[in-house]
Each structure stands twice: as structure tokens, then as C-alpha cells.
């Protein structure tokens, strides 16, 4: 069990640029989540995958955000035309099973938009 | 509305003293409750969880939490704090009404430990 990994750990980009983050969940975990955490706040849910299907998206996820999980393995989160308000820590988590199993979090990707 | 409240933004305790971090939740169905800890620049580590059964649950690093349905609370406790416990602590409820079981987090309590 190597844990959830995320890349890159840090990303600095200029406003208007596109960025993509990657999450590798714990192997065989069928559920994958993306959360966003801003300074001084708890994480907020963005989206959820069960295997390769994206089953739920938060209203926080504007049209500039897109997430994929091809083949039900790793996932990517892309932000197009970044804005300064997108600056945050983006956390990925995975869990197994069909019930309320605990979610295991990756170290996060810190995005800074200048 | 579903929500989690952690009333204390910061708490400072002396090393060796006892600790209690408060958490209140508002959720219309069976709550699945979690405490996570986050060290600076790190992701979240699960300390403990409550799904059902015994309302006093034990976790890692000597932490425990007690579920009190009548008070809608799930407070975290530790009898003797170590300097390495300094971190941010998040209480969360798992959304059992959603098939995703996404987590709804409180805003966190930052624990400072005096030597």
C-alpha cells in the first residue's frame, strides 16, 4: 500500500493559463474524490468518481474545471483559464467498497495563480 | 442543511495536559463521523471514525472521541498531549444520504502545544 500520490505538489501559474493535476489512488480503490482547501478552511468537496464514472459534481466545480478518471485508475483535474480565486490546495482521496468507508488523502497540490 | 461546526479556531495546551476539541454536526440522517489531522503542507490523516455501535471510539496516537446523538456532538479527546500533536484537526461527517459518501468538513481547530 503506497498511499495516494498527487503530482505536482506545487504549481505556480499565471492567470489565464491552464493547469492539470494528477492523482494516483490506492490501487484497487474504486472511489476517488477531489476536494479543494483554501487557507483557514476545511476541505470542500468538488467531485466524485466510482471507477471511471463521474457520479457527482459540486456547484463549486465551474465550467472551467474538468475531471477524468480513464479506466478507473488515476485521475486528472484540469482548470482552464485560471483565476486568482482558484489558488488553493487541491486534495485527492480514495476509498474502497460501497459504503461509508474512510477516505485516504494524498498530500495535495498547492496551486498559486499570479 | 448539512454542516459541521468546530467552535474553536485555535487551542493552546501545555505538553502533558489533557485535550478536548469540540465538534458539532447538523445532518438529517445517520451520521458517519470522522476526525482527521493535518500537519503543515501535508494531506489529511485519519485519526478515528464512528459508524455505529459503541459511542466511545479509539483511534491512533492515543486519541479517542465520543459520539453524543442528543447533543449532535463528536468531541475529540487525548489525556496527555505531546509536542508532536501540534497540527490542525478537522471533524467531518460522511454524507450518508448521498451515494458518494462525500465528506463535509468543519473549518478546523489549530492546536498549539506549549513546552
PDB file of C-alpha atoms in Angstrom:
ATOM      1  CA  UNK A   1       0.000   0.000   0.000  1.00  0.00           C
ATOM      2  CA  UNK A   2       1.847   3.037  -1.267  1.00  0.00           C
ATOM      3  CA  UNK A   3      -0.851   5.544  -0.402  1.00  0.00           C
ATOM      4  CA  UNK A   4      -2.460   8.210  -2.551  1.00  0.00           C
ATOM      5  CA  UNK A   5       0.003  10.246  -4.582  1.00  0.00           C
ATOM      6  CA  UNK A   6      -0.507  13.600  -6.266  1.00  0.00           C
ATOM      7  CA  UNK A   7       1.563  15.483  -8.789  1.00  0.00           C
ATOM      8  CA  UNK A   8       2.777  18.114  -8.913  1.00  0.00           C
ATOM      9  CA  UNK A   9       2.985  19.078  -5.257  1.00  0.00           C
ATOM     10  CA  UNK A  10       3.190  22.754  -6.116  1.00  0.00           C
ATOM     11  CA  UNK A  11       2.146  24.704  -9.173  1.00  0.00           C
ATOM     12  CA  UNK A  12       2.567  28.400  -9.833  1.00  0.00           C
ATOM     13  CA  UNK A  13       0.817  29.720 -12.908  1.00  0.00           C
ATOM     14  CA  UNK A  14      -0.225  32.992 -14.402  1.00  0.00           C
ATOM     15  CA  UNK A  15      -3.843  33.998 -14.603  1.00  0.00           C
ATOM     16  CA  UNK A  16      -5.445  32.715 -17.757  1.00  0.00           C
ATOM     17  CA  UNK A  17      -3.233  29.653 -18.111  1.00  0.00           C
ATOM     18  CA  UNK A  18      -4.494  26.078 -17.994  1.00  0.00           C
ATOM     19  CA  UNK A  19      -3.234  23.631 -15.379  1.00  0.00           C
ATOM     20  CA  UNK A  20      -3.654  19.894 -14.891  1.00  0.00           C
ATOM     21  CA  UNK A  21      -3.160  17.892 -11.722  1.00  0.00           C
ATOM     22  CA  UNK A  22      -2.829  14.145 -11.393  1.00  0.00           C
ATOM     23  CA  UNK A  23      -3.935  11.806  -8.631  1.00  0.00           C
ATOM     24  CA  UNK A  24      -2.958   8.159  -8.281  1.00  0.00           C
ATOM     25  CA  UNK A  25      -5.249   6.466  -5.751  1.00  0.00           C
ATOM     26  CA  UNK A  26      -4.505   3.442  -3.651  1.00  0.00           C
ATOM     27  CA  UNK A  27      -4.584   0.506  -6.023  1.00  0.00           C
ATOM     28  CA  UNK A  28      -7.955  -1.230  -6.264  1.00  0.00           C
ATOM     29  CA  UNK A  29      -9.772   1.641  -4.577  1.00  0.00           C
ATOM     30  CA  UNK A  30     -12.830   2.130  -6.735  1.00  0.00           C
ATOM     31  CA  UNK A  31     -13.863   5.501  -5.299  1.00  0.00           C
ATOM     32  CA  UNK A  32     -11.956   8.702  -5.938  1.00  0.00           C
ATOM     33  CA  UNK A  33     -12.693  12.191  -4.669  1.00  0.00           C
ATOM     34  CA  UNK A  34     -11.364  15.676  -5.320  1.00  0.00           C
ATOM     35  CA  UNK A  35     -11.564  18.377  -2.669  1.00  0.00           C
ATOM     36  CA  UNK A  36     -10.380  21.976  -2.548  1.00  0.00           C
ATOM     37  CA  UNK A  37      -8.992  23.596   0.583  1.00  0.00           C
ATOM     38  CA  UNK A  38      -8.434  27.327   0.943  1.00  0.00           C
ATOM     39  CA  UNK A  39      -6.414  28.929   3.697  1.00  0.00           C
ATOM     40  CA  UNK A  40      -8.002  28.592   7.103  1.00  0.00           C
ATOM     41  CA  UNK A  41     -10.823  26.386   5.882  1.00  0.00           C
ATOM     42  CA  UNK A  42     -11.646  22.723   5.791  1.00  0.00           C
ATOM     43  CA  UNK A  43     -11.641  20.836   2.515  1.00  0.00           C
ATOM     44  CA  UNK A  44     -14.696  21.265   0.282  1.00  0.00           C
ATOM     45  CA  UNK A  45     -15.969  18.520  -1.989  1.00  0.00           C
ATOM     46  CA  UNK A  46     -15.522  19.050  -5.717  1.00  0.00           C
ATOM     47  CA  UNK A  47     -16.289  15.786  -7.481  1.00  0.00           C
ATOM     48  CA  UNK A  48     -16.538  12.005  -7.092  1.00  0.00           C
ATOM     49  CA  UNK A  49     -15.763   9.024  -9.291  1.00  0.00           C
ATOM     50  CA  UNK A  50     -16.814   5.443  -8.885  1.00  0.00           C
ATOM     51  CA  UNK A  51     -14.474   3.519 -11.116  1.00  0.00           C
ATOM     52  CA  UNK A  52     -14.362   5.553 -14.341  1.00  0.00           C
ATOM     53  CA  UNK A  53     -17.783   7.164 -13.928  1.00  0.00           C
ATOM     54  CA  UNK A  54     -18.026  10.701 -12.596  1.00  0.00           C
ATOM     55  CA  UNK A  55     -21.166  10.433 -10.480  1.00  0.00           C
ATOM     56  CA  UNK A  56     -21.310  13.702  -8.593  1.00  0.00           C
ATOM     57  CA  UNK A  57     -20.071  17.245  -9.088  1.00  0.00           C
ATOM     58  CA  UNK A  58     -20.292  20.125  -6.657  1.00  0.00           C
ATOM     59  CA  UNK A  59     -21.656  23.500  -7.678  1.00  0.00           C
ATOM     60  CA  UNK A  60     -18.151  24.716  -6.792  1.00  0.00           C
ATOM     61  CA  UNK A  61     -16.949  22.995  -9.945  1.00  0.00           C
ATOM     62  CA  UNK A  62     -17.434  25.678 -12.573  1.00  0.00           C
ATOM     63  CA  UNK A  63     -17.330  25.048 -16.305  1.00  0.00           C
ATOM     64  CA  UNK A  64     -13.623  25.833 -16.255  1.00  0.00           C
ATOM     65  CA  UNK A  65     -12.987  22.699 -14.232  1.00  0.00           C
ATOM     66  CA  UNK A  66     -12.986  19.214 -15.690  1.00  0.00           C
ATOM     67  CA  UNK A  67     -12.020  15.904 -14.174  1.00  0.00           C
ATOM     68  CA  UNK A  68     -11.466  12.496 -15.674  1.00  0.00           C
ATOM     69  CA  UNK A  69     -10.639   9.041 -14.490  1.00  0.00           C
ATOM     70  CA  UNK A  70      -9.887   6.930 -17.536  1.00  0.00           C
ATOM     71  CA  UNK A  71     -10.048   3.193 -16.968  1.00  0.00           C
ATOM     72  CA  UNK A  72     -10.884   3.763 -13.342  1.00  0.00           C
ATOM     73  CA  UNK A  73      -7.281   4.196 -12.300  1.00  0.00           C
ATOM     74  CA  UNK A  74      -5.563   7.584 -11.963  1.00  0.00           C
ATOM     75  CA  UNK A  75      -7.499  10.825 -12.222  1.00  0.00           C
ATOM     76  CA  UNK A  76      -6.752  14.253 -13.613  1.00  0.00           C
ATOM     77  CA  UNK A  77      -8.239  17.597 -12.671  1.00  0.00           C
ATOM     78  CA  UNK A  78      -7.869  20.383 -15.225  1.00  0.00           C
ATOM     79  CA  UNK A  79      -8.550  24.041 -14.652  1.00  0.00           C
ATOM     80  CA  UNK A  80      -8.846  26.190 -17.747  1.00  0.00           C
ATOM     81  CA  UNK A  81      -8.269  29.950 -17.820  1.00  0.00           C
ATOM     82  CA  UNK A  82      -7.146  30.039 -14.205  1.00  0.00           C
ATOM     83  CA  UNK A  83      -8.229  32.903 -11.961  1.00  0.00           C
ATOM     84  CA  UNK A  84      -6.647  34.160  -8.752  1.00  0.00           C
ATOM     85  CA  UNK A  85      -9.596  32.732  -6.851  1.00  0.00           C
ATOM     86  CA  UNK A  86      -8.519  29.259  -7.936  1.00  0.00           C
ATOM     87  CA  UNK A  87      -5.470  29.488  -5.672  1.00  0.00           C
ATOM     88  CA  UNK A  88      -5.912  26.690  -3.153  1.00  0.00           C
ATOM     89  CA  UNK A  89      -4.763  23.236  -2.120  1.00  0.00           C
ATOM     90  CA  UNK A  90      -6.352  20.534  -4.261  1.00  0.00           C
ATOM     91  CA  UNK A  91      -6.683  17.254  -2.410  1.00  0.00           C
ATOM     92  CA  UNK A  92      -7.416  13.837  -3.804  1.00  0.00           C
ATOM     93  CA  UNK A  93      -8.780  10.963  -1.729  1.00  0.00           C
ATOM     94  CA  UNK A  94      -9.701   7.367  -2.417  1.00  0.00           C
ATOM     95  CA  UNK A  95     -11.692   4.682  -0.694  1.00  0.00           C
ATOM     96  CA  UNK A  96     -12.910   1.173  -1.359  1.00  0.00           C
ATOM     97  CA  UNK A  97     -16.202  -0.644  -1.119  1.00  0.00           C
ATOM     98  CA  UNK A  98     -19.748   0.515  -1.450  1.00  0.00           C
ATOM     99  CA  UNK A  99     -20.376   2.022   1.977  1.00  0.00           C
ATOM    100  CA  UNK A 100     -19.087   4.934   4.027  1.00  0.00           C
ATOM    101  CA  UNK A 101     -15.554   3.691   4.156  1.00  0.00           C
ATOM    102  CA  UNK A 102     -12.831   6.014   5.316  1.00  0.00           C
ATOM    103  CA  UNK A 103     -11.163   8.134   2.677  1.00  0.00           C
ATOM    104  CA  UNK A 104      -7.395   8.196   2.377  1.00  0.00           C
ATOM    105  CA  UNK A 105      -5.957  11.521   1.302  1.00  0.00           C
ATOM    106  CA  UNK A 106      -2.971  12.400  -0.813  1.00  0.00           C
ATOM    107  CA  UNK A 107      -0.531  15.190   0.099  1.00  0.00           C
ATOM    108  CA  UNK A 108      -2.308  17.664  -2.170  1.00  0.00           C
ATOM    109  CA  UNK A 109      -1.297  20.020  -4.962  1.00  0.00           C
ATOM    110  CA  UNK A 110      -0.906  23.641  -3.936  1.00  0.00           C
ATOM    111  CA  UNK A 111      -1.894  25.968  -6.765  1.00  0.00           C
ATOM    112  CA  UNK A 112      -0.868  29.607  -6.788  1.00  0.00           C
ATOM    113  CA  UNK A 113      -2.286  31.813  -9.527  1.00  0.00           C
ATOM    114  CA  UNK A 114      -0.404  35.083 -10.005  1.00  0.00           C
TER     115      UNK A 114
ATOM    116  CA  UNK B   1     -28.541  21.973   5.825  1.00  0.00           C
ATOM    117  CA  UNK B   2     -25.626  19.673   6.376  1.00  0.00           C
ATOM    118  CA  UNK B   3     -22.827  21.276   8.320  1.00  0.00           C
ATOM    119  CA  UNK B   4     -20.045  20.691  10.780  1.00  0.00           C
ATOM    120  CA  UNK B   5     -19.050  23.284  13.343  1.00  0.00           C
ATOM    121  CA  UNK B   6     -15.763  23.426  15.166  1.00  0.00           C
ATOM    122  CA  UNK B   7     -16.217  26.337  17.539  1.00  0.00           C
ATOM    123  CA  UNK B   8     -12.572  26.752  18.484  1.00  0.00           C
ATOM    124  CA  UNK B   9     -10.296  28.181  15.805  1.00  0.00           C
ATOM    125  CA  UNK B  10      -7.181  27.871  17.982  1.00  0.00           C
ATOM    126  CA  UNK B  11      -6.459  25.956  21.155  1.00  0.00           C
ATOM    127  CA  UNK B  12      -3.223  26.107  23.138  1.00  0.00           C
ATOM    128  CA  UNK B  13      -2.357  23.475  25.727  1.00  0.00           C
ATOM    129  CA  UNK B  14       0.760  22.632  27.664  1.00  0.00           C
ATOM    130  CA  UNK B  15       2.595  19.440  26.870  1.00  0.00           C
ATOM    131  CA  UNK B  16       1.291  16.677  29.106  1.00  0.00           C
ATOM    132  CA  UNK B  17      -2.081  18.358  29.641  1.00  0.00           C
ATOM    133  CA  UNK B  18      -5.364  16.878  28.510  1.00  0.00           C
ATOM    134  CA  UNK B  19      -7.095  17.987  25.348  1.00  0.00           C
ATOM    135  CA  UNK B  20     -10.674  18.209  24.108  1.00  0.00           C
ATOM    136  CA  UNK B  21     -11.575  19.514  20.665  1.00  0.00           C
ATOM    137  CA  UNK B  22     -15.220  20.232  20.041  1.00  0.00           C
ATOM    138  CA  UNK B  23     -17.275  19.240  17.029  1.00  0.00           C
ATOM    139  CA  UNK B  24     -20.983  19.686  16.412  1.00  0.00           C
ATOM    140  CA  UNK B  25     -22.762  18.471  13.313  1.00  0.00           C
ATOM    141  CA  UNK B  26     -26.066  19.049  11.617  1.00  0.00           C
ATOM    142  CA  UNK B  27     -27.213  16.209   9.417  1.00  0.00           C
ATOM    143  CA  UNK B  28     -30.627  14.783   8.709  1.00  0.00           C
ATOM    144  CA  UNK B  29     -29.708  11.119   8.533  1.00  0.00           C
ATOM    145  CA  UNK B  30     -27.371   8.679  10.207  1.00  0.00           C
ATOM    146  CA  UNK B  31     -24.072  10.489  10.575  1.00  0.00           C
ATOM    147  CA  UNK B  32     -20.815   8.809   9.802  1.00  0.00           C
ATOM    148  CA  UNK B  33     -18.238  10.823  11.725  1.00  0.00           C
ATOM    149  CA  UNK B  34     -14.519  11.243  11.301  1.00  0.00           C
ATOM    150  CA  UNK B  35     -11.611  13.135  12.773  1.00  0.00           C
ATOM    151  CA  UNK B  36      -8.620  13.913  10.561  1.00  0.00           C
ATOM    152  CA  UNK B  37      -5.318  15.612  11.399  1.00  0.00           C
ATOM    153  CA  UNK B  38      -3.311  17.770   9.010  1.00  0.00           C
ATOM    154  CA  UNK B  39       0.294  18.777   9.594  1.00  0.00           C
ATOM    155  CA  UNK B  40       1.663  21.814   7.726  1.00  0.00           C
ATOM    156  CA  UNK B  41       1.923  21.179   3.996  1.00  0.00           C
ATOM    157  CA  UNK B  42       0.561  17.676   4.351  1.00  0.00           C
ATOM    158  CA  UNK B  43      -2.587  15.855   3.414  1.00  0.00           C
ATOM    159  CA  UNK B  44      -5.097  14.620   5.955  1.00  0.00           C
ATOM    160  CA  UNK B  45      -4.544  11.574   8.138  1.00  0.00           C
ATOM    161  CA  UNK B  46      -7.483   9.718   9.616  1.00  0.00           C
ATOM    162  CA  UNK B  47      -7.421   9.628  13.424  1.00  0.00           C
ATOM    163  CA  UNK B  48     -10.659   7.755  14.051  1.00  0.00           C
ATOM    164  CA  UNK B  49     -14.169   7.143  12.797  1.00  0.00           C
ATOM    165  CA  UNK B  50     -17.647   6.391  14.113  1.00  0.00           C
ATOM    166  CA  UNK B  51     -20.214   4.478  12.115  1.00  0.00           C
ATOM    167  CA  UNK B  52     -22.324   2.702  14.728  1.00  0.00           C
ATOM    168  CA  UNK B  53     -22.119   0.753  17.959  1.00  0.00           C
ATOM    169  CA  UNK B  54     -20.064   1.843  20.941  1.00  0.00           C
ATOM    170  CA  UNK B  55     -20.234   5.620  21.135  1.00  0.00           C
ATOM    171  CA  UNK B  56     -16.698   5.902  22.509  1.00  0.00           C
ATOM    172  CA  UNK B  57     -14.215   5.175  19.750  1.00  0.00           C
ATOM    173  CA  UNK B  58     -10.487   4.775  19.972  1.00  0.00           C
ATOM    174  CA  UNK B  59      -8.115   5.999  17.320  1.00  0.00           C
ATOM    175  CA  UNK B  60      -4.465   6.258  16.548  1.00  0.00           C
ATOM    176  CA  UNK B  61      -1.892   8.254  18.523  1.00  0.00           C
ATOM    177  CA  UNK B  62      -3.858   7.871  21.766  1.00  0.00           C
ATOM    178  CA  UNK B  63      -6.905   9.860  20.605  1.00  0.00           C
ATOM    179  CA  UNK B  64     -10.493   8.973  21.378  1.00  0.00           C
ATOM    180  CA  UNK B  65     -13.843  10.544  20.537  1.00  0.00           C
ATOM    181  CA  UNK B  66     -17.324  10.251  21.949  1.00  0.00           C
ATOM    182  CA  UNK B  67     -20.494  10.403  19.860  1.00  0.00           C
ATOM    183  CA  UNK B  68     -23.417  12.042  21.651  1.00  0.00           C
ATOM    184  CA  UNK B  69     -26.521  11.935  19.497  1.00  0.00           C
ATOM    185  CA  UNK B  70     -28.568  14.085  21.888  1.00  0.00           C
ATOM    186  CA  UNK B  71     -26.010  16.872  21.608  1.00  0.00           C
ATOM    187  CA  UNK B  72     -25.105  16.291  17.948  1.00  0.00           C
ATOM    188  CA  UNK B  73     -21.502  16.233  19.044  1.00  0.00           C
ATOM    189  CA  UNK B  74     -18.398  14.187  18.361  1.00  0.00           C
ATOM    190  CA  UNK B  75     -15.648  15.650  20.537  1.00  0.00           C
ATOM    191  CA  UNK B  76     -12.046  14.514  20.269  1.00  0.00           C
ATOM    192  CA  UNK B  77     -10.003  13.891  23.406  1.00  0.00           C
ATOM    193  CA  UNK B  78      -6.496  12.957  24.439  1.00  0.00           C
ATOM    194  CA  UNK B  79      -5.425  12.512  28.057  1.00  0.00           C
ATOM    195  CA  UNK B  80      -1.851  13.753  27.622  1.00  0.00           C
ATOM    196  CA  UNK B  81      -0.739  15.895  24.707  1.00  0.00           C
ATOM    197  CA  UNK B  82       2.698  15.547  23.115  1.00  0.00           C
ATOM    198  CA  UNK B  83       4.515  18.345  21.275  1.00  0.00           C
ATOM    199  CA  UNK B  84       4.173  16.330  18.068  1.00  0.00           C
ATOM    200  CA  UNK B  85       0.372  16.664  18.293  1.00  0.00           C
ATOM    201  CA  UNK B  86       0.613  20.302  17.207  1.00  0.00           C
ATOM    202  CA  UNK B  87      -1.352  20.387  13.943  1.00  0.00           C
ATOM    203  CA  UNK B  88      -4.751  21.253  12.518  1.00  0.00           C
ATOM    204  CA  UNK B  89      -7.646  18.966  13.343  1.00  0.00           C
ATOM    205  CA  UNK B  90     -10.735  18.537  11.197  1.00  0.00           C
ATOM    206  CA  UNK B  91     -14.032  16.947  12.091  1.00  0.00           C
ATOM    207  CA  UNK B  92     -16.087  15.613   9.188  1.00  0.00           C
ATOM    208  CA  UNK B  93     -19.420  13.956   8.556  1.00  0.00           C
ATOM    209  CA  UNK B  94     -19.892  11.444   5.763  1.00  0.00           C
ATOM    210  CA  UNK B  95     -22.942  12.255   3.695  1.00  0.00           C
ATOM    211  CA  UNK B  96     -24.878   9.003   4.096  1.00  0.00           C
ATOM    212  CA  UNK B  97     -27.801  10.358   2.080  1.00  0.00           C
ATOM    213  CA  UNK B  98     -25.536  10.599  -0.965  1.00  0.00           C
ATOM    214  CA  UNK B  99     -24.232   7.532  -2.732  1.00  0.00           C
ATOM    215  CA  UNK B 100     -20.869   9.258  -2.889  1.00  0.00           C
ATOM    216  CA  UNK B 101     -20.475   9.421   0.914  1.00  0.00           C
ATOM    217  CA  UNK B 102     -18.565  12.629   0.356  1.00  0.00           C
ATOM    218  CA  UNK B 103     -17.124  14.258   3.456  1.00  0.00           C
ATOM    219  CA  UNK B 104     -18.370  17.553   4.844  1.00  0.00           C
ATOM    220  CA  UNK B 105     -15.666  19.166   6.919  1.00  0.00           C
ATOM    221  CA  UNK B 106     -15.619  21.711   9.671  1.00  0.00           C
ATOM    222  CA  UNK B 107     -13.280  24.669   9.397  1.00  0.00           C
ATOM    223  CA  UNK B 108     -10.719  23.089  11.664  1.00  0.00           C
ATOM    224  CA  UNK B 109      -9.068  23.733  15.026  1.00  0.00           C
ATOM    225  CA  UNK B 110      -5.389  24.576  15.160  1.00  0.00           C
ATOM    226  CA  UNK B 111      -3.679  23.008  18.173  1.00  0.00           C
ATOM    227  CA  UNK B 112      -0.606  24.698  19.623  1.00  0.00           C
ATOM    228  CA  UNK B 113       1.410  22.877  22.289  1.00  0.00           C
ATOM    229  CA  UNK B 114       3.406  24.800  24.889  1.00  0.00           C
ATOM    230  CA  UNK B 115       6.612  23.109  26.040  1.00  0.00           C
TER     231      UNK B 115
END
